[in-house]
PDB file of C-alpha atoms in Angstrom:
ATOM      1  CA  MET A   1     145.268 106.785  99.354  1.00  0.00           C
ATOM      2  CA  THR A   2     147.715 108.326  96.925  1.00  0.00           C
ATOM      3  CA  GLY A   3     148.668 112.008  96.681  1.00  0.00           C
ATOM      4  CA  ILE A   4     148.042 113.383  93.218  1.00  0.00           C
ATOM      5  CA  VAL A   5     147.839 117.057  92.215  1.00  0.00           C
ATOM      6  CA  VAL A   6     146.318 118.061  88.880  1.00  0.00           C
ATOM      7  CA  LEU A   7     147.243 121.431  87.397  1.00  0.00           C
ATOM      8  CA  GLY A   8     144.847 121.820  84.515  1.00  0.00           C
ATOM      9  CA  SER A   9     141.695 123.021  82.837  1.00  0.00           C
ATOM     10  CA  THR A  10     138.049 122.877  83.863  1.00  0.00           C
ATOM     11  CA  ASN A  11     135.481 123.186  81.105  1.00  0.00           C
ATOM     12  CA  MET A  12     131.769 122.687  80.741  1.00  0.00           C
ATOM     13  CA  ASP A  13     131.359 120.253  77.846  1.00  0.00           C
ATOM     14  CA  LEU A  14     128.478 121.209  75.556  1.00  0.00           C
ATOM     15  CA  VAL A  15     127.864 117.920  73.750  1.00  0.00           C
ATOM     16  CA  ALA A  16     125.731 117.329  70.645  1.00  0.00           C
ATOM     17  CA  TYR A  17     125.091 113.703  69.556  1.00  0.00           C
ATOM     18  CA  VAL A  18     124.639 113.153  65.805  1.00  0.00           C
ATOM     19  CA  ALA A  19     124.532 110.210  63.392  1.00  0.00           C
ATOM     20  CA  LYS A  20     127.288 111.775  61.294  1.00  0.00           C
ATOM     21  CA  ALA A  21     129.345 114.885  62.074  1.00  0.00           C
ATOM     22  CA  PRO A  22     128.707 117.857  59.746  1.00  0.00           C
ATOM     23  CA  GLN A  23     131.213 118.870  57.099  1.00  0.00           C
ATOM     24  CA  ARG A  24     132.249 122.467  56.644  1.00  0.00           C
ATOM     25  CA  GLY A  25     129.184 124.514  55.624  1.00  0.00           C
ATOM     26  CA  GLU A  26     126.798 121.669  56.407  1.00  0.00           C
ATOM     27  CA  THR A  27     123.965 121.638  58.931  1.00  0.00           C
ATOM     28  CA  VAL A  28     122.797 118.380  60.446  1.00  0.00           C
ATOM     29  CA  THR A  29     120.127 117.497  62.996  1.00  0.00           C
ATOM     30  CA  GLY A  30     121.291 116.068  66.282  1.00  0.00           C
ATOM     31  CA  ARG A  31     119.338 113.651  68.416  1.00  0.00           C
ATOM     32  CA  GLU A  32     120.482 114.806  71.896  1.00  0.00           C
ATOM     33  CA  PHE A  33     122.304 117.609  73.736  1.00  0.00           C
ATOM     34  CA  ARG A  34     123.993 117.483  77.141  1.00  0.00           C
ATOM     35  CA  THR A  35     126.062 119.733  79.356  1.00  0.00           C
ATOM     36  CA  VAL A  36     128.696 117.658  81.150  1.00  0.00           C
ATOM     37  CA  PRO A  37     131.532 118.863  83.414  1.00  0.00           C
ATOM     38  CA  GLY A  38     134.858 118.319  81.658  1.00  0.00           C
ATOM     39  CA  GLY A  39     138.190 119.867  80.739  1.00  0.00           C
ATOM     40  CA  LYS A  40     141.332 117.726  80.473  1.00  0.00           C
ATOM     41  CA  GLY A  41     142.546 118.721  83.931  1.00  0.00           C
ATOM     42  CA  ALA A  42     139.263 118.209  85.669  1.00  0.00           C
ATOM     43  CA  ASN A  43     138.721 114.949  83.803  1.00  0.00           C
ATOM     44  CA  GLN A  44     142.046 113.552  84.958  1.00  0.00           C
ATOM     45  CA  ALA A  45     141.346 114.701  88.510  1.00  0.00           C
ATOM     46  CA  VAL A  46     137.944 112.960  88.555  1.00  0.00           C
ATOM     47  CA  ALA A  47     139.383 109.818  86.944  1.00  0.00           C
ATOM     48  CA  ALA A  48     142.170 109.629  89.534  1.00  0.00           C
ATOM     49  CA  ALA A  49     139.832 110.304  92.450  1.00  0.00           C
ATOM     50  CA  ARG A  50     137.361 107.684  91.338  1.00  0.00           C
ATOM     51  CA  ALA A  51     140.239 105.255  90.861  1.00  0.00           C
ATOM     52  CA  GLY A  52     141.126 105.671  94.528  1.00  0.00           C
ATOM     53  CA  GLY A  53     143.562 108.582  94.504  1.00  0.00           C
ATOM     54  CA  ASP A  54     143.762 111.448  97.016  1.00  0.00           C
ATOM     55  CA  VAL A  55     143.494 114.276  94.479  1.00  0.00           C
ATOM     56  CA  SER A  56     143.828 118.066  94.610  1.00  0.00           C
ATOM     57  CA  MET A  57     142.933 120.337  91.700  1.00  0.00           C
ATOM     58  CA  ILE A  58     144.765 123.569  90.768  1.00  0.00           C
ATOM     59  CA  GLY A  59     143.053 125.643  88.110  1.00  0.00           C
ATOM     60  CA  ALA A  60     140.283 128.194  87.646  1.00  0.00           C
ATOM     61  CA  VAL A  61     136.555 128.446  86.990  1.00  0.00           C
ATOM     62  CA  GLY A  62     134.539 131.545  86.098  1.00  0.00           C
ATOM     63  CA  THR A  63     131.920 133.518  87.970  1.00  0.00           C
ATOM     64  CA  ASP A  64     129.116 132.101  85.820  1.00  0.00           C
ATOM     65  CA  ASP A  65     126.756 129.257  86.589  1.00  0.00           C
ATOM     66  CA  PHE A  66     129.067 126.835  84.828  1.00  0.00           C
ATOM     67  CA  GLY A  67     131.744 127.673  87.380  1.00  0.00           C
ATOM     68  CA  VAL A  68     129.459 126.722  90.263  1.00  0.00           C
ATOM     69  CA  ARG A  69     128.565 123.456  88.577  1.00  0.00           C
ATOM     70  CA  LEU A  70     132.155 122.617  87.669  1.00  0.00           C
ATOM     71  CA  ARG A  71     133.361 123.071  91.233  1.00  0.00           C
ATOM     72  CA  ALA A  72     130.430 121.056  92.576  1.00  0.00           C
ATOM     73  CA  ALA A  73     131.178 118.207  90.136  1.00  0.00           C
ATOM     74  CA  LEU A  74     134.791 118.013  91.294  1.00  0.00           C
ATOM     75  CA  ASP A  75     133.725 118.112  94.935  1.00  0.00           C
ATOM     76  CA  GLY A  76     131.176 115.407  94.276  1.00  0.00           C
ATOM     77  CA  SER A  77     133.841 113.074  92.889  1.00  0.00           C
ATOM     78  CA  GLY A  78     136.037 113.583  95.958  1.00  0.00           C
ATOM     79  CA  VAL A  79     138.515 116.051  94.439  1.00  0.00           C
ATOM     80  CA  ASP A  80     139.919 118.713  96.794  1.00  0.00           C
ATOM     81  CA  THR A  81     139.075 122.109  95.194  1.00  0.00           C
ATOM     82  CA  ASP A  82     140.709 124.400  97.782  1.00  0.00           C
ATOM     83  CA  ARG A  83     143.272 125.484  95.138  1.00  0.00           C
ATOM     84  CA  LEU A  84     140.646 125.945  92.373  1.00  0.00           C
ATOM     85  CA  ARG A  85     140.479 129.725  91.784  1.00  0.00           C
ATOM     86  CA  THR A  86     137.458 131.725  90.729  1.00  0.00           C
ATOM     87  CA  ALA A  87     138.263 134.254  87.971  1.00  0.00           C
ATOM     88  CA  ASP A  88     136.008 137.079  86.842  1.00  0.00           C
ATOM     89  CA  GLY A  89     134.207 136.157  83.618  1.00  0.00           C
ATOM     90  CA  PRO A  90     133.068 132.956  81.957  1.00  0.00           C
ATOM     91  CA  SER A  91     134.298 129.441  82.689  1.00  0.00           C
ATOM     92  CA  GLY A  92     135.947 127.406  80.003  1.00  0.00           C
ATOM     93  CA  THR A  93     133.710 125.562  77.559  1.00  0.00           C
ATOM     94  CA  ALA A  94     134.247 122.679  75.142  1.00  0.00           C
ATOM     95  CA  HIS A  95     131.871 122.363  72.198  1.00  0.00           C
ATOM     96  CA  ILE A  96     131.772 118.686  71.232  1.00  0.00           C
ATOM     97  CA  VAL A  97     130.107 116.757  68.406  1.00  0.00           C
ATOM     98  CA  VAL A  98     129.883 112.985  68.960  1.00  0.00           C
ATOM     99  CA  ASP A  99     128.911 110.719  66.062  1.00  0.00           C
ATOM    100  CA  ASP A 100     127.422 107.208  66.019  1.00  0.00           C
ATOM    101  CA  GLU A 101     130.881 105.654  65.626  1.00  0.00           C
ATOM    102  CA  GLY A 102     131.885 107.125  69.002  1.00  0.00           C
ATOM    103  CA  GLY A 103     134.269 109.625  67.405  1.00  0.00           C
ATOM    104  CA  ASN A 104     134.307 113.274  68.378  1.00  0.00           C
ATOM    105  CA  ALA A 105     135.352 116.736  67.246  1.00  0.00           C
ATOM    106  CA  ILE A 106     135.992 119.445  69.851  1.00  0.00           C
ATOM    107  CA  VAL A 107     136.355 123.246  70.009  1.00  0.00           C
ATOM    108  CA  VAL A 108     137.672 124.523  73.346  1.00  0.00           C
ATOM    109  CA  VAL A 109     137.126 128.135  74.501  1.00  0.00           C
ATOM    110  CA  PRO A 110     139.498 128.676  77.469  1.00  0.00           C
ATOM    111  CA  GLY A 111     137.564 131.247  79.523  1.00  0.00           C
ATOM    112  CA  ALA A 112     138.842 131.258  83.118  1.00  0.00           C
ATOM    113  CA  ASN A 113     141.529 128.694  82.222  1.00  0.00           C
ATOM    114  CA  GLY A 114     143.373 131.445  80.409  1.00  0.00           C
ATOM    115  CA  THR A 115     144.118 133.162  83.726  1.00  0.00           C
ATOM    116  CA  VAL A 116     146.171 130.231  85.050  1.00  0.00           C
ATOM    117  CA  ASP A 117     149.494 131.469  83.695  1.00  0.00           C
ATOM    118  CA  HIS A 118     151.303 131.313  87.042  1.00  0.00           C
ATOM    119  CA  LEU A 119     151.198 129.515  90.394  1.00  0.00           C
ATOM    120  CA  ALA A 120     149.182 131.299  93.066  1.00  0.00           C
ATOM    121  CA  PRO A 121     150.491 131.580  96.636  1.00  0.00           C
ATOM    122  CA  GLY A 122     150.122 128.166  98.269  1.00  0.00           C
ATOM    123  CA  ASP A 123     150.087 126.178  95.024  1.00  0.00           C
ATOM    124  CA  GLU A 124     153.719 125.142  95.197  1.00  0.00           C
ATOM    125  CA  ALA A 125     153.328 123.835  98.742  1.00  0.00           C
ATOM    126  CA  VAL A 126     150.479 121.591  97.582  1.00  0.00           C
ATOM    127  CA  ILE A 127     152.541 120.313  94.677  1.00  0.00           C
ATOM    128  CA  ALA A 128     155.558 119.717  96.939  1.00  0.00           C
ATOM    129  CA  ALA A 129     153.478 117.443  99.174  1.00  0.00           C
ATOM    130  CA  ALA A 130     152.253 115.258  96.290  1.00  0.00           C
ATOM    131  CA  ASP A 131     153.503 111.965  94.884  1.00  0.00           C
ATOM    132  CA  ALA A 132     152.706 113.029  91.322  1.00  0.00           C
ATOM    133  CA  LEU A 133     151.676 116.121  89.357  1.00  0.00           C
ATOM    134  CA  LEU A 134     149.450 115.692  86.264  1.00  0.00           C
ATOM    135  CA  LEU A 135     149.733 118.332  83.565  1.00  0.00           C
ATOM    136  CA  GLN A 136     148.068 118.947  80.181  1.00  0.00           C
ATOM    137  CA  LEU A 137     148.166 121.829  77.659  1.00  0.00           C
ATOM    138  CA  GLU A 138     144.730 123.479  77.984  1.00  0.00           C
ATOM    139  CA  LEU A 139     146.244 126.124  80.271  1.00  0.00           C
ATOM    140  CA  PRO A 140     148.717 128.842  79.218  1.00  0.00           C
ATOM    141  CA  LEU A 141     152.138 127.256  78.754  1.00  0.00           C
ATOM    142  CA  ALA A 142     153.658 129.618  81.332  1.00  0.00           C
ATOM    143  CA  GLY A 143     151.412 128.138  84.005  1.00  0.00           C
ATOM    144  CA  VAL A 144     152.140 124.547  82.949  1.00  0.00           C
ATOM    145  CA  ILE A 145     155.899 125.200  83.008  1.00  0.00           C
ATOM    146  CA  ALA A 146     155.661 126.851  86.414  1.00  0.00           C
ATOM    147  CA  GLY A 147     153.912 123.795  87.820  1.00  0.00           C
ATOM    148  CA  ALA A 148     156.371 121.342  86.228  1.00  0.00           C
ATOM    149  CA  GLU A 149     159.380 123.251  87.514  1.00  0.00           C
ATOM    150  CA  ALA A 150     157.889 123.426  91.012  1.00  0.00           C
ATOM    151  CA  ALA A 151     157.428 119.662  90.957  1.00  0.00           C
ATOM    152  CA  ARG A 152     160.995 119.187  89.791  1.00  0.00           C
ATOM    153  CA  ARG A 153     162.324 121.356  92.625  1.00  0.00           C
ATOM    154  CA  HIS A 154     160.595 119.123  95.165  1.00  0.00           C
ATOM    155  CA  GLY A 155     161.267 115.738  93.554  1.00  0.00           C
ATOM    156  CA  VAL A 156     157.624 115.180  92.592  1.00  0.00           C
ATOM    157  CA  ARG A 157     156.977 112.959  89.567  1.00  0.00           C
ATOM    158  CA  THR A 158     155.484 114.874  86.618  1.00  0.00           C
ATOM    159  CA  VAL A 159     153.121 113.228  84.115  1.00  0.00           C
ATOM    160  CA  LEU A 160     152.406 115.360  81.045  1.00  0.00           C
ATOM    161  CA  THR A 161     149.616 114.770  78.563  1.00  0.00           C
ATOM    162  CA  PRO A 162     150.700 116.860  75.523  1.00  0.00           C
ATOM    163  CA  ALA A 163     147.186 117.833  74.403  1.00  0.00           C
ATOM    164  CA  PRO A 164     146.163 119.798  72.465  1.00  0.00           C
ATOM    165  CA  ALA A 165     149.200 118.733  70.430  1.00  0.00           C
ATOM    166  CA  GLN A 166     151.805 121.483  70.015  1.00  0.00           C
ATOM    167  CA  PRO A 167     155.600 121.878  70.105  1.00  0.00           C
ATOM    168  CA  LEU A 168     156.857 121.573  73.685  1.00  0.00           C
ATOM    169  CA  PRO A 169     159.320 124.110  75.125  1.00  0.00           C
ATOM    170  CA  PRO A 170     162.667 122.673  76.236  1.00  0.00           C
ATOM    171  CA  GLU A 171     162.116 123.817  79.818  1.00  0.00           C
ATOM    172  CA  LEU A 172     158.853 121.867  80.019  1.00  0.00           C
ATOM    173  CA  LEU A 173     160.424 118.709  78.567  1.00  0.00           C
ATOM    174  CA  ALA A 174     163.314 119.079  81.010  1.00  0.00           C
ATOM    175  CA  ALA A 175     160.843 119.001  83.912  1.00  0.00           C
ATOM    176  CA  THR A 176     158.764 116.067  82.574  1.00  0.00           C
ATOM    177  CA  ASP A 177     159.280 112.529  83.911  1.00  0.00           C
ATOM    178  CA  LEU A 178     156.560 110.664  81.987  1.00  0.00           C
ATOM    179  CA  LEU A 179     155.028 111.844  78.698  1.00  0.00           C
ATOM    180  CA  VAL A 180     151.621 110.311  77.763  1.00  0.00           C
ATOM    181  CA  PRO A 181     150.583 111.283  74.214  1.00  0.00           C
ATOM    182  CA  ASN A 182     148.077 109.520  72.018  1.00  0.00           C
ATOM    183  CA  GLU A 183     149.106 108.385  68.509  1.00  0.00           C
ATOM    184  CA  HIS A 184     148.294 111.763  66.917  1.00  0.00           C
ATOM    185  CA  GLU A 185     150.108 113.759  69.567  1.00  0.00           C
ATOM    186  CA  ALA A 186     153.136 111.449  69.419  1.00  0.00           C
ATOM    187  CA  ALA A 187     153.287 111.898  65.653  1.00  0.00           C
ATOM    188  CA  VAL A 188     153.148 115.698  65.953  1.00  0.00           C
ATOM    189  CA  LEU A 189     155.929 115.703  68.557  1.00  0.00           C
ATOM    190  CA  ALA A 190     158.186 113.078  66.956  1.00  0.00           C
ATOM    191  CA  GLY A 191     157.535 113.622  63.252  1.00  0.00           C
ATOM    192  CA  THR A 192     156.605 110.019  62.554  1.00  0.00           C
ATOM    193  CA  THR A 193     153.342 108.052  62.572  1.00  0.00           C
ATOM    194  CA  ASP A 194     155.051 104.834  63.662  1.00  0.00           C
ATOM    195  CA  PRO A 195     154.485 104.530  67.440  1.00  0.00           C
ATOM    196  CA  GLY A 196     157.702 102.624  68.067  1.00  0.00           C
ATOM    197  CA  ALA A 197     159.787 105.128  66.187  1.00  0.00           C
ATOM    198  CA  ALA A 198     157.943 107.995  67.864  1.00  0.00           C
ATOM    199  CA  ALA A 199     158.618 106.560  71.302  1.00  0.00           C
ATOM    200  CA  GLU A 200     162.319 106.169  70.462  1.00  0.00           C
ATOM    201  CA  ALA A 201     162.488 109.789  69.313  1.00  0.00           C
ATOM    202  CA  LEU A 202     160.633 111.082  72.372  1.00  0.00           C
ATOM    203  CA  LEU A 203     162.992 109.249  74.722  1.00  0.00           C
ATOM    204  CA  ARG A 204     165.681 111.645  73.592  1.00  0.00           C
ATOM    205  CA  GLN A 205     163.651 114.364  75.315  1.00  0.00           C
ATOM    206  CA  VAL A 206     162.018 112.670  78.331  1.00  0.00           C
ATOM    207  CA  PRO A 207     162.933 109.568  80.445  1.00  0.00           C
ATOM    208  CA  GLU A 208     159.674 107.623  79.965  1.00  0.00           C
ATOM    209  CA  VAL A 209     156.852 107.572  77.412  1.00  0.00           C
ATOM    210  CA  VAL A 210     153.456 105.866  77.241  1.00  0.00           C
ATOM    211  CA  ILE A 211     151.738 106.216  73.890  1.00  0.00           C
ATOM    212  CA  THR A 212     148.046 105.355  73.933  1.00  0.00           C
ATOM    213  CA  LEU A 213     146.948 103.491  70.795  1.00  0.00           C
ATOM    214  CA  GLY A 214     143.160 103.482  71.149  1.00  0.00           C
ATOM    215  CA  ALA A 215     141.698 100.033  70.603  1.00  0.00           C
ATOM    216  CA  ALA A 216     145.216  98.664  70.049  1.00  0.00           C
ATOM    217  CA  GLY A 217     146.214  99.394  73.676  1.00  0.00           C
ATOM    218  CA  SER A 218     149.287 101.326  74.774  1.00  0.00           C
ATOM    219  CA  LEU A 219     153.069 101.312  74.293  1.00  0.00           C
ATOM    220  CA  TYR A 220     155.590 101.949  77.084  1.00  0.00           C
ATOM    221  CA  ALA A 221     159.170 102.912  76.439  1.00  0.00           C
ATOM    222  CA  ALA A 222     161.922 103.965  78.855  1.00  0.00           C
ATOM    223  CA  ARG A 223     165.555 104.746  78.388  1.00  0.00           C
ATOM    224  CA  GLY A 224     167.682 101.645  78.537  1.00  0.00           C
ATOM    225  CA  ALA A 225     164.727  99.208  78.461  1.00  0.00           C
ATOM    226  CA  GLU A 226     162.857  97.179  75.867  1.00  0.00           C
ATOM    227  CA  PRO A 227     159.493  98.671  74.791  1.00  0.00           C
ATOM    228  CA  VAL A 228     156.347  97.011  76.158  1.00  0.00           C
ATOM    229  CA  THR A 229     152.905  96.926  74.555  1.00  0.00           C
ATOM    230  CA  VAL A 230     149.760  96.229  76.575  1.00  0.00           C
ATOM    231  CA  ARG A 231     146.583  95.569  74.605  1.00  0.00           C
ATOM    232  CA  ALA A 232     143.246  97.144  75.423  1.00  0.00           C
ATOM    233  CA  PRO A 233     140.081  95.187  76.314  1.00  0.00           C
ATOM    234  CA  ARG A 234     137.797  94.595  73.290  1.00  0.00           C
ATOM    235  CA  VAL A 235     134.648  96.665  73.773  1.00  0.00           C
ATOM    236  CA  ARG A 236     132.094  98.538  71.643  1.00  0.00           C
ATOM    237  CA  ALA A 237     132.728 102.288  71.997  1.00  0.00           C
ATOM    238  CA  VAL A 238     129.738 104.566  72.495  1.00  0.00           C
ATOM    239  CA  ASP A 239     131.641 107.801  73.199  1.00  0.00           C
ATOM    240  CA  THR A 240     135.421 108.110  73.307  1.00  0.00           C
ATOM    241  CA  THR A 241     135.377 111.572  74.889  1.00  0.00           C
ATOM    242  CA  ALA A 242     137.856 111.647  77.817  1.00  0.00           C
ATOM    243  CA  ALA A 243     138.998 108.061  77.360  1.00  0.00           C
ATOM    244  CA  GLY A 244     142.602 109.280  77.337  1.00  0.00           C
ATOM    245  CA  ASP A 245     142.043 111.324  80.482  1.00  0.00           C
ATOM    246  CA  THR A 246     140.489 108.325  82.182  1.00  0.00           C
ATOM    247  CA  PHE A 247     143.564 106.289  81.229  1.00  0.00           C
ATOM    248  CA  VAL A 248     145.992 108.929  82.582  1.00  0.00           C
ATOM    249  CA  GLY A 249     144.123 109.414  85.839  1.00  0.00           C
ATOM    250  CA  ALA A 250     143.983 105.685  86.561  1.00  0.00           C
ATOM    251  CA  LEU A 251     147.579 105.244  85.395  1.00  0.00           C
ATOM    252  CA  ALA A 252     148.795 107.886  87.836  1.00  0.00           C
ATOM    253  CA  VAL A 253     147.040 106.159  90.736  1.00  0.00           C
ATOM    254  CA  ALA A 254     148.549 102.810  89.810  1.00  0.00           C
ATOM    255  CA  ILE A 255     152.035 104.289  89.407  1.00  0.00           C
ATOM    256  CA  VAL A 256     152.106 106.087  92.714  1.00  0.00           C
ATOM    257  CA  GLU A 257     150.787 102.932  94.385  1.00  0.00           C
ATOM    258  CA  GLY A 258     153.970 101.294  93.131  1.00  0.00           C
ATOM    259  CA  ARG A 259     152.615  98.972  90.462  1.00  0.00           C
ATOM    260  CA  PRO A 260     155.037  97.988  87.653  1.00  0.00           C
ATOM    261  CA  MET A 261     154.358  99.987  84.517  1.00  0.00           C
ATOM    262  CA  PRO A 262     152.831  97.130  82.414  1.00  0.00           C
ATOM    263  CA  ALA A 263     150.431  96.268  85.231  1.00  0.00           C
ATOM    264  CA  ALA A 264     149.624  99.953  85.733  1.00  0.00           C
ATOM    265  CA  MET A 265     148.900 100.310  81.982  1.00  0.00           C
ATOM    266  CA  ALA A 266     146.631  97.241  81.936  1.00  0.00           C
ATOM    267  CA  TRP A 267     144.652  98.583  84.892  1.00  0.00           C
ATOM    268  CA  ALA A 268     144.386 102.048  83.268  1.00  0.00           C
ATOM    269  CA  SER A 269     143.275 100.406  79.988  1.00  0.00           C
ATOM    270  CA  ALA A 270     140.478  98.632  81.858  1.00  0.00           C
ATOM    271  CA  ALA A 271     139.343 101.997  83.237  1.00  0.00           C
ATOM    272  CA  ALA A 272     139.412 103.614  79.784  1.00  0.00           C
ATOM    273  CA  ALA A 273     137.529 100.687  78.240  1.00  0.00           C
ATOM    274  CA  LEU A 274     134.740 101.133  80.789  1.00  0.00           C
ATOM    275  CA  SER A 275     134.558 104.869  80.049  1.00  0.00           C
ATOM    276  CA  VAL A 276     134.111 104.518  76.258  1.00  0.00           C
ATOM    277  CA  GLN A 277     131.057 102.308  76.774  1.00  0.00           C
ATOM    278  CA  ARG A 278     129.220 105.227  78.399  1.00  0.00           C
ATOM    279  CA  PRO A 279     128.305 108.724  77.108  1.00  0.00           C
ATOM    280  CA  GLY A 280     129.989 111.889  78.400  1.00  0.00           C
ATOM    281  CA  ALA A 281     133.353 112.850  79.763  1.00  0.00           C
ATOM    282  CA  SER A 282     133.646 112.845  83.568  1.00  0.00           C
ATOM    283  CA  SER A 283     130.197 111.255  83.800  1.00  0.00           C
ATOM    284  CA  SER A 284     131.517 108.138  82.058  1.00  0.00           C
ATOM    285  CA  MET A 285     134.488 107.516  84.374  1.00  0.00           C
ATOM    286  CA  PRO A 286     134.472 104.352  86.454  1.00  0.00           C
ATOM    287  CA  TYR A 287     135.069 103.854  90.171  1.00  0.00           C
ATOM    288  CA  ARG A 288     137.819 101.691  91.598  1.00  0.00           C
ATOM    289  CA  PRO A 289     135.719  98.546  92.284  1.00  0.00           C
ATOM    290  CA  GLU A 290     134.544  98.554  88.627  1.00  0.00           C
ATOM    291  CA  ILE A 291     138.114  98.956  87.386  1.00  0.00           C
ATOM    292  CA  ASP A 292     139.362  96.134  89.600  1.00  0.00           C
ATOM    293  CA  GLU A 293     136.588  93.835  88.377  1.00  0.00           C
ATOM    294  CA  ALA A 294     137.192  94.663  84.713  1.00  0.00           C
ATOM    295  CA  ALA A 295     140.969  94.299  85.042  1.00  0.00           C
ATOM    296  CA  ASP A 296     140.636  90.931  86.784  1.00  0.00           C
ATOM    297  CA  ALA A 297     138.331  89.714  84.025  1.00  0.00           C
ATOM    298  CA  ASP A 298     140.518  90.908  81.179  1.00  0.00           C
ATOM    299  CA  HIS A 299     144.096  89.751  81.930  1.00  0.00           C
ATOM    300  CA  SER A 300     145.547  91.941  79.164  1.00  0.00           C
ATOM    301  CA  PRO A 301     148.628  90.306  77.688  1.00  0.00           C
ATOM    302  CA  VAL A 302     151.911  92.165  77.607  1.00  0.00           C
ATOM    303  CA  ASN A 303     154.088  92.088  74.469  1.00  0.00           C
ATOM    304  CA  HIS A 304     157.779  92.853  74.699  1.00  0.00           C
TER     305      HIS A 304
END
């Protein structure tokens, strides 16, 4: 078992499935609606736990029914929720439209997540005992920075998913070991749409970068080393919601287990490929035996 702490958001995903997403001012008829536990933090926690990690979640849910369901969903996936606070008011929600191509558009309303702007008593001790801390940007930046700096004080590896994309404060970058943006986020941060150039630019700010490239796989770059690209398995996507979070959760497990980065990326790509073939966010995430089987069958090539 591997010790991973996730400091991040918990949201109830309110998902509408449509043939084609509406344009501004347009009304369309959907064919299905679901409520699915999500949030980038909770998604990464569930993905890591299902991939075999020993995972603790730091964050907040509200006093509404969604809060009860979100906590139960994390518990049900084997995530330790002792550090998951309950804040007065509503839980976070994500309003998601998924089209027939598997693409999505999302509006996030933070709710209780907005209260996580600091570490509560006991949080730092949990972080200090971990092998890795996973961070995203659906919490107030002050809380994310506090977590990253706590991890840095205790020599804990920090893995930051810079989503939603926004400029990153120098103090957060200084406390980040591995940055895992997708193509869009990398372009926002680096000012270029070329993944290789973006990785080179980002390495001036952090020691290691993995840029996820969707169906094209992922690119790894580290200071003083040649970039490595690992392709993704070829699958038909049904719903890409939380594919990136699935990748990061599985990647974190593989890294703290000591796998070389290209092998870790290939294993994480197998997990993400399984998730996009199923609807929903956390509900689509695979368990370790499935990931192992898919990874063994794929043998993703590595390009230097």
